[in-house]
Amino acid sequence: MRNLIDPHNTIEFLKSHGISAKKRYGQNFLIDRRVLDRIIEGAGITKEDIVLEIGPGIGTLTQALCEAAAYVIAVEIDRDMIPLLEENLAEYDNYRIINEDVLKVDPEALIREMGFEGRTIRVAANLPYYITTPIIMQLLESGLPAKTITVMVQKEVADRMQAAPGTPDYGALSLAVQYYADARISANVPPNCFIPRPNVDSAVITLERFEEPPVDVRNEKYMFGLIRASFAQRRKTLANSLKNDPSLGLSRGQIEDALAQMGLSADIRGERLSLQQFAALSDLLQKVT
Ligand code: SAM
């Protein structure tokens, strides 16, 4: 097995295939053994599990996943990577590569079609940073029954996922992640753990999906619409942001009444509200629309 975690081997391997990392696909290849181990440990993978990997690249993490899991489904957008991946995974037979944009794949349907319904599903990935948030949102909202999602992301994005109300990092992503999962950072990762080096620090974060959401809300979709509108213009008050969103069709009076019923001031900003408060506001406003 080619040891891809050695930077020299990775550089030589890419060179021998006349390939250089593509910026447009966010290609930063992992070259640090400890970080690789942290992803595998953080994901809690066992020999019974099915793992969905996003962006396998040349297969550095994929090799370790094939060792640890029952089966690995790896979705890679870059066609140039496929022969390299196949070469590096030659000694395994427990994987399938799908050459697709992960945002165009329905992960739940994929698991079903492959006959893995009812198995423990986990996601593991060193994500391309240019589309981290859409990928996380897709995984959370798709109905994919993933027990854990362990991903390498920009440190700043990991902080946003864990942020508490009233802090500068708190926003729509924090609320979405915290509605679906318990988020835990397990490693901070400096740029020198990748080739080429990214311009930012990274972190490994595990999202452990709740069996039941921590709040009761009548219409989850409506609540997320409110949350998105509340953070669309961060400097505005919550009432102004909601009133300005035509898809909600709310008047200032309706919003201020609901806030008053919750004991909140009319000029409060969205970043002050907890998930519980957004759920309560959503139930109140849905009644009047
Ligand atoms: N897993 C490899 C590693 O750890 O060394 C590569 C990680 S690299 C940060 C991100 C990978 O995601 C690249 O291989 C890139 O081509 C792939 N990628 C980028 N956009 C994608 C998309 N929309 N769908 C699937 N894969 C994508």
Short mmCIF file of C-alpha atoms and ligand atoms in Angstrom, two decimals:
data_model
loop_
_atom_site.label_atom_id
_atom_site.label_comp_id
_atom_site.label_asym_id
_atom_site.label_seq_id
_atom_site.Cartn_x
_atom_site.Cartn_y
_atom_site.Cartn_z
CA MET A 1 0.00 0.00 0.00
CA ARG A 2 1.38 3.40 -0.95
CA ASN A 3 1.95 5.48 2.18
CA LEU A 4 0.21 8.70 1.12
CA ILE A 5 0.49 10.31 4.52
CA ASP A 6 4.19 10.87 3.75
CA PRO A 7 4.44 14.31 2.04
CA HIS A 8 7.31 13.14 -0.18
CA ASN A 9 5.21 10.21 -1.49
CA THR A 10 2.18 12.42 -2.11
CA ILE A 11 4.22 14.99 -4.05
CA GLU A 12 5.98 12.30 -6.10
CA PHE A 13 2.71 10.46 -6.77
CA LEU A 14 0.94 13.57 -8.07
CA LYS A 15 3.99 14.53 -10.13
CA SER A 16 4.27 11.07 -11.71
CA HIS A 17 0.67 11.44 -12.94
CA GLY A 18 1.29 15.01 -14.14
CA ILE A 19 -1.35 16.32 -11.74
CA SER A 20 -1.28 19.34 -9.48
CA ALA A 21 -3.84 20.21 -6.78
CA LYS A 22 -6.84 22.14 -8.14
CA LYS A 23 -7.72 25.27 -6.23
CA ARG A 24 -11.22 25.43 -7.72
CA TYR A 25 -12.05 22.08 -6.08
CA GLY A 26 -10.50 23.02 -2.75
CA GLN A 27 -7.83 20.33 -3.02
CA ASN A 28 -5.57 20.30 0.04
CA PHE A 29 -4.27 16.79 0.64
CA LEU A 30 -3.74 15.53 4.16
CA ILE A 31 -0.15 14.57 5.06
CA ASP A 32 -0.28 14.13 8.85
CA ARG A 33 -0.77 10.72 10.46
CA ARG A 34 -2.05 12.10 13.80
CA VAL A 35 -4.76 14.12 12.09
CA LEU A 36 -5.83 11.10 10.06
CA ASP A 37 -6.06 9.07 13.32
CA ARG A 38 -8.12 11.84 14.94
CA ILE A 39 -10.66 11.73 12.10
CA ILE A 40 -10.97 7.92 12.33
CA GLU A 41 -11.23 8.02 16.17
CA GLY A 42 -13.61 11.00 16.15
CA ALA A 43 -15.89 9.20 13.70
CA GLY A 44 -16.07 6.15 16.01
CA ILE A 45 -16.03 3.78 13.00
CA THR A 46 -16.39 0.02 13.55
CA LYS A 47 -16.11 -2.93 11.15
CA GLU A 48 -19.93 -3.02 10.96
CA ASP A 49 -20.30 0.55 9.68
CA ILE A 50 -20.95 2.03 6.25
CA VAL A 51 -18.99 5.24 5.67
CA LEU A 52 -19.81 7.99 3.22
CA GLU A 53 -16.67 9.94 2.33
CA ILE A 54 -16.93 13.26 0.52
CA GLY A 55 -13.97 14.26 -1.63
CA PRO A 56 -11.59 11.30 -1.30
CA GLY A 57 -8.95 13.03 -3.50
CA ILE A 58 -6.04 10.59 -3.98
CA GLY A 59 -7.36 8.31 -1.25
CA THR A 60 -5.29 9.14 1.84
CA LEU A 61 -8.25 9.08 4.24
CA THR A 62 -10.09 6.48 2.10
CA GLN A 63 -7.36 3.87 2.71
CA ALA A 64 -7.78 4.29 6.48
CA LEU A 65 -11.59 4.19 6.15
CA CYS A 66 -11.45 0.96 4.11
CA GLU A 67 -9.34 -0.56 6.93
CA ALA A 68 -11.71 0.60 9.69
CA ALA A 69 -15.20 0.18 8.16
CA ALA A 70 -17.31 -2.52 6.50
CA TYR A 71 -17.79 -0.47 3.32
CA VAL A 72 -16.86 3.00 2.02
CA ILE A 73 -18.83 5.05 -0.50
CA ALA A 74 -16.59 7.85 -1.75
CA VAL A 75 -18.03 10.75 -3.79
CA GLU A 76 -15.42 12.70 -5.76
CA ILE A 77 -16.17 15.48 -8.27
CA ASP A 78 -12.78 15.57 -10.01
CA ARG A 79 -12.57 13.02 -12.84
CA ASP A 80 -8.76 13.31 -12.88
CA MET A 81 -8.63 11.86 -9.36
CA ILE A 82 -10.46 8.62 -10.20
CA PRO A 83 -7.56 6.60 -11.73
CA LEU A 84 -5.25 7.73 -8.92
CA LEU A 85 -7.81 6.74 -6.33
CA GLU A 86 -8.33 3.33 -7.93
CA GLU A 87 -4.58 2.76 -7.97
CA ASN A 88 -4.26 3.63 -4.28
CA LEU A 89 -7.23 1.48 -3.27
CA ALA A 90 -6.22 -1.51 -5.42
CA GLU A 91 -5.83 -3.83 -2.45
CA TYR A 92 -9.34 -3.16 -1.09
CA ASP A 93 -12.65 -4.52 -2.33
CA ASN A 94 -14.96 -2.83 0.17
CA TYR A 95 -15.50 0.52 -1.54
CA ARG A 96 -17.30 2.23 -4.38
CA ILE A 97 -16.23 5.48 -6.00
CA ILE A 98 -18.91 7.80 -7.34
CA ASN A 99 -17.62 10.47 -9.72
CA GLU A 100 -20.19 13.19 -8.96
CA ASP A 101 -20.72 16.56 -7.35
CA VAL A 102 -21.85 15.59 -3.85
CA LEU A 103 -24.44 18.39 -3.89
CA LYS A 104 -26.16 16.65 -6.81
CA VAL A 105 -26.32 13.31 -5.04
CA ASP A 106 -29.17 12.30 -2.72
CA PRO A 107 -27.19 10.51 0.01
CA GLU A 108 -30.23 8.80 1.49
CA ALA A 109 -31.31 7.38 -1.89
CA LEU A 110 -27.74 6.25 -2.54
CA ILE A 111 -27.59 4.28 0.72
CA ARG A 112 -30.97 2.72 -0.06
CA GLU A 113 -30.03 1.78 -3.67
CA MET A 114 -26.85 0.14 -2.44
CA GLY A 115 -28.84 -2.01 0.00
CA PHE A 116 -27.40 -0.45 3.16
CA GLU A 117 -30.71 0.60 4.72
CA GLY A 118 -30.80 -0.20 8.44
CA ARG A 119 -26.98 -0.24 8.76
CA THR A 120 -25.06 2.29 10.86
CA ILE A 121 -24.05 5.10 8.54
CA ARG A 122 -21.23 7.54 9.32
CA VAL A 123 -19.82 10.42 7.31
CA ALA A 124 -16.10 11.19 7.31
CA ALA A 125 -14.39 13.80 5.17
CA ASN A 126 -11.69 16.35 4.74
CA LEU A 127 -14.13 18.79 3.15
CA PRO A 128 -13.43 21.20 0.28
CA TYR A 129 -13.62 24.54 2.10
CA TYR A 130 -15.36 26.47 -0.69
CA ILE A 131 -18.61 24.54 -0.14
CA THR A 132 -18.43 23.39 3.49
CA THR A 133 -21.69 24.98 4.65
CA PRO A 134 -23.90 23.71 1.76
CA ILE A 135 -22.49 20.19 2.25
CA ILE A 136 -23.12 20.21 6.03
CA MET A 137 -26.65 21.56 5.49
CA GLN A 138 -27.35 18.92 2.84
CA LEU A 139 -26.17 16.14 5.17
CA LEU A 140 -28.26 17.43 8.08
CA GLU A 141 -31.44 18.14 6.10
CA SER A 142 -31.36 15.23 3.62
CA GLY A 143 -32.83 12.65 5.97
CA LEU A 144 -29.63 10.60 5.70
CA PRO A 145 -29.67 8.58 8.93
CA ALA A 146 -25.99 9.28 9.69
CA LYS A 147 -25.11 8.53 13.32
CA THR A 148 -22.03 10.76 13.16
CA ILE A 149 -20.62 13.30 10.73
CA THR A 150 -16.88 13.85 11.27
CA VAL A 151 -15.35 16.48 9.06
CA MET A 152 -12.28 18.61 8.67
CA VAL A 153 -13.38 22.19 8.11
CA GLN A 154 -11.99 25.69 8.40
CA LYS A 155 -11.47 26.42 12.13
CA GLU A 156 -13.72 29.47 11.82
CA VAL A 157 -16.59 27.31 10.49
CA ALA A 158 -16.11 24.75 13.29
CA ASP A 159 -16.34 27.62 15.81
CA ARG A 160 -19.56 28.83 14.16
CA MET A 161 -21.12 25.38 14.47
CA GLN A 162 -20.47 25.32 18.23
CA ALA A 163 -21.22 29.01 18.96
CA ALA A 164 -23.61 30.08 21.73
CA PRO A 165 -26.24 32.89 21.43
CA GLY A 166 -24.88 36.43 21.77
CA THR A 167 -21.37 35.53 20.57
CA PRO A 168 -19.96 36.91 17.29
CA ASP A 169 -19.76 33.44 15.67
CA TYR A 170 -23.43 32.64 16.36
CA GLY A 171 -25.69 32.45 13.32
CA ALA A 172 -27.92 30.35 11.07
CA LEU A 173 -25.30 27.58 10.79
CA SER A 174 -24.96 27.31 14.62
CA LEU A 175 -28.73 26.98 14.99
CA ALA A 176 -29.09 24.41 12.20
CA VAL A 177 -26.25 22.25 13.52
CA GLN A 178 -27.50 22.48 17.12
CA TYR A 179 -31.04 21.52 16.10
CA TYR A 180 -29.84 18.27 14.56
CA ALA A 181 -26.70 17.32 16.45
CA ASP A 182 -24.30 17.64 19.33
CA ALA A 183 -21.14 19.29 17.95
CA ARG A 184 -17.65 18.59 19.37
CA ILE A 185 -14.26 19.79 18.06
CA SER A 186 -11.66 17.03 18.50
CA ALA A 187 -8.56 18.58 16.91
CA ASN A 188 -7.17 21.89 15.80
CA VAL A 189 -5.13 21.45 12.64
CA PRO A 190 -2.46 23.88 11.36
CA PRO A 191 -1.85 24.55 7.63
CA ASN A 192 1.36 22.45 7.53
CA CYS A 193 -0.70 19.24 7.80
CA PHE A 194 -1.74 19.63 4.13
CA ILE A 195 -0.23 19.87 0.65
CA PRO A 196 -0.67 22.54 -0.61
CA ARG A 197 -1.01 24.50 2.63
CA PRO A 198 -4.36 26.31 3.01
CA ASN A 199 -4.33 29.97 4.12
CA VAL A 200 -6.41 29.22 7.20
CA ASP A 201 -6.36 27.04 10.31
CA SER A 202 -8.58 23.95 10.29
CA ALA A 203 -10.36 21.77 12.82
CA VAL A 204 -11.88 18.30 13.00
CA ILE A 205 -15.45 18.40 14.28
CA THR A 206 -17.89 15.56 14.98
CA LEU A 207 -21.64 16.09 14.80
CA GLU A 208 -23.47 13.35 16.68
CA ARG A 209 -27.04 13.28 15.49
CA PHE A 210 -29.79 13.58 18.11
CA GLU A 211 -32.47 10.89 18.13
CA GLU A 212 -34.98 13.70 18.68
CA PRO A 213 -34.39 17.46 18.19
CA PRO A 214 -33.80 19.29 21.50
CA VAL A 215 -36.79 21.62 20.91
CA ASP A 216 -40.40 21.09 19.85
CA VAL A 217 -41.50 23.19 16.90
CA ARG A 218 -44.66 22.78 14.84
CA ASN A 219 -43.10 23.58 11.48
CA GLU A 220 -39.35 23.06 11.26
CA LYS A 221 -39.17 24.47 7.72
CA TYR A 222 -40.90 27.69 8.76
CA MET A 223 -38.53 28.06 11.74
CA PHE A 224 -35.47 27.72 9.50
CA GLY A 225 -36.97 30.30 7.13
CA LEU A 226 -37.26 32.69 10.11
CA ILE A 227 -33.69 31.91 11.21
CA ARG A 228 -32.29 32.55 7.72
CA ALA A 229 -34.16 35.86 7.47
CA SER A 230 -33.05 36.89 10.98
CA PHE A 231 -29.36 36.58 10.10
CA ALA A 232 -29.56 37.80 6.50
CA GLN A 233 -28.86 41.38 7.64
CA ARG A 234 -26.87 41.09 10.85
CA ARG A 235 -26.87 44.79 11.74
CA LYS A 236 -30.67 45.08 11.64
CA THR A 237 -33.04 44.33 14.50
CA LEU A 238 -34.90 41.03 14.36
CA ALA A 239 -38.22 42.81 13.68
CA ASN A 240 -36.74 44.74 10.73
CA SER A 241 -35.05 41.68 9.24
CA LEU A 242 -38.25 39.61 9.41
CA LYS A 243 -40.46 42.41 8.12
CA ASN A 244 -38.13 42.91 5.13
CA ASP A 245 -38.39 39.29 4.01
CA PRO A 246 -41.25 39.10 1.49
CA SER A 247 -41.48 35.29 1.67
CA LEU A 248 -42.59 35.54 5.32
CA GLY A 249 -45.33 38.14 4.72
CA LEU A 250 -45.21 39.49 8.29
CA SER A 251 -46.13 42.98 9.48
CA ARG A 252 -44.13 44.87 12.10
CA GLY A 253 -47.13 44.70 14.45
CA GLN A 254 -47.37 40.91 14.21
CA ILE A 255 -43.66 40.50 14.92
CA GLU A 256 -43.65 42.95 17.84
CA ASP A 257 -46.74 41.27 19.37
CA ALA A 258 -45.05 37.88 19.22
CA LEU A 259 -41.84 39.26 20.77
CA ALA A 260 -43.87 40.93 23.54
CA GLN A 261 -45.67 37.65 24.30
CA MET A 262 -42.26 36.07 24.75
CA GLY A 263 -41.13 38.90 27.05
CA LEU A 264 -38.56 40.14 24.50
CA SER A 265 -37.86 43.75 23.55
CA ALA A 266 -39.06 45.03 20.13
CA ASP A 267 -35.50 46.02 19.18
CA ILE A 268 -33.77 42.74 20.04
CA ARG A 269 -31.34 41.32 17.44
CA GLY A 270 -31.55 37.78 16.08
CA GLU A 271 -28.18 36.79 17.51
CA ARG A 272 -29.61 37.09 21.06
CA LEU A 273 -32.25 34.37 20.56
CA SER A 274 -31.61 30.76 21.54
CA LEU A 275 -32.87 27.79 19.53
CA GLN A 276 -35.72 27.40 22.07
CA GLN A 277 -36.72 31.04 21.53
CA PHE A 278 -36.65 30.69 17.72
CA ALA A 279 -38.89 27.62 18.05
CA ALA A 280 -41.34 29.54 20.27
CA LEU A 281 -41.31 32.58 17.95
CA SER A 282 -41.89 30.31 14.95
CA ASP A 283 -44.97 28.72 16.59
CA LEU A 284 -46.39 32.15 17.52
CA LEU A 285 -45.83 33.72 14.08
CA GLN A 286 -47.14 30.74 12.15
CA LYS A 287 -50.45 31.12 13.95
CA VAL A 288 -50.92 34.70 12.67
CA THR A 289 -49.91 34.12 9.03
N1 SAM B 1 -9.70 13.45 1.18
C1 SAM B 1 -8.50 13.98 0.57
C2 SAM B 1 -7.46 14.21 1.64
O1 SAM B 1 -7.84 14.28 2.82
O2 SAM B 1 -6.28 14.31 1.33
C3 SAM B 1 -8.76 15.28 -0.22
C4 SAM B 1 -9.44 16.38 0.56
S1 SAM B 1 -9.55 17.90 -0.33
C5 SAM B 1 -9.59 19.05 1.01
C6 SAM B 1 -11.24 17.99 -0.89
C7 SAM B 1 -11.64 16.98 -1.96
O3 SAM B 1 -13.03 17.21 -2.29
C8 SAM B 1 -10.89 17.06 -3.26
O4 SAM B 1 -10.50 15.79 -3.69
C9 SAM B 1 -11.89 17.69 -4.25
O5 SAM B 1 -11.67 17.33 -5.60
C10 SAM B 1 -13.21 17.13 -3.70
N2 SAM B 1 -14.39 17.94 -4.03
C11 SAM B 1 -14.49 19.29 -4.22
N3 SAM B 1 -15.74 19.66 -4.49
C12 SAM B 1 -16.49 18.54 -4.48
C13 SAM B 1 -17.88 18.28 -4.71
N4 SAM B 1 -18.74 19.27 -4.98
N5 SAM B 1 -18.30 16.99 -4.65
C14 SAM B 1 -17.43 15.96 -4.37
N6 SAM B 1 -16.11 16.17 -4.14
C15 SAM B 1 -15.65 17.43 -4.19
#
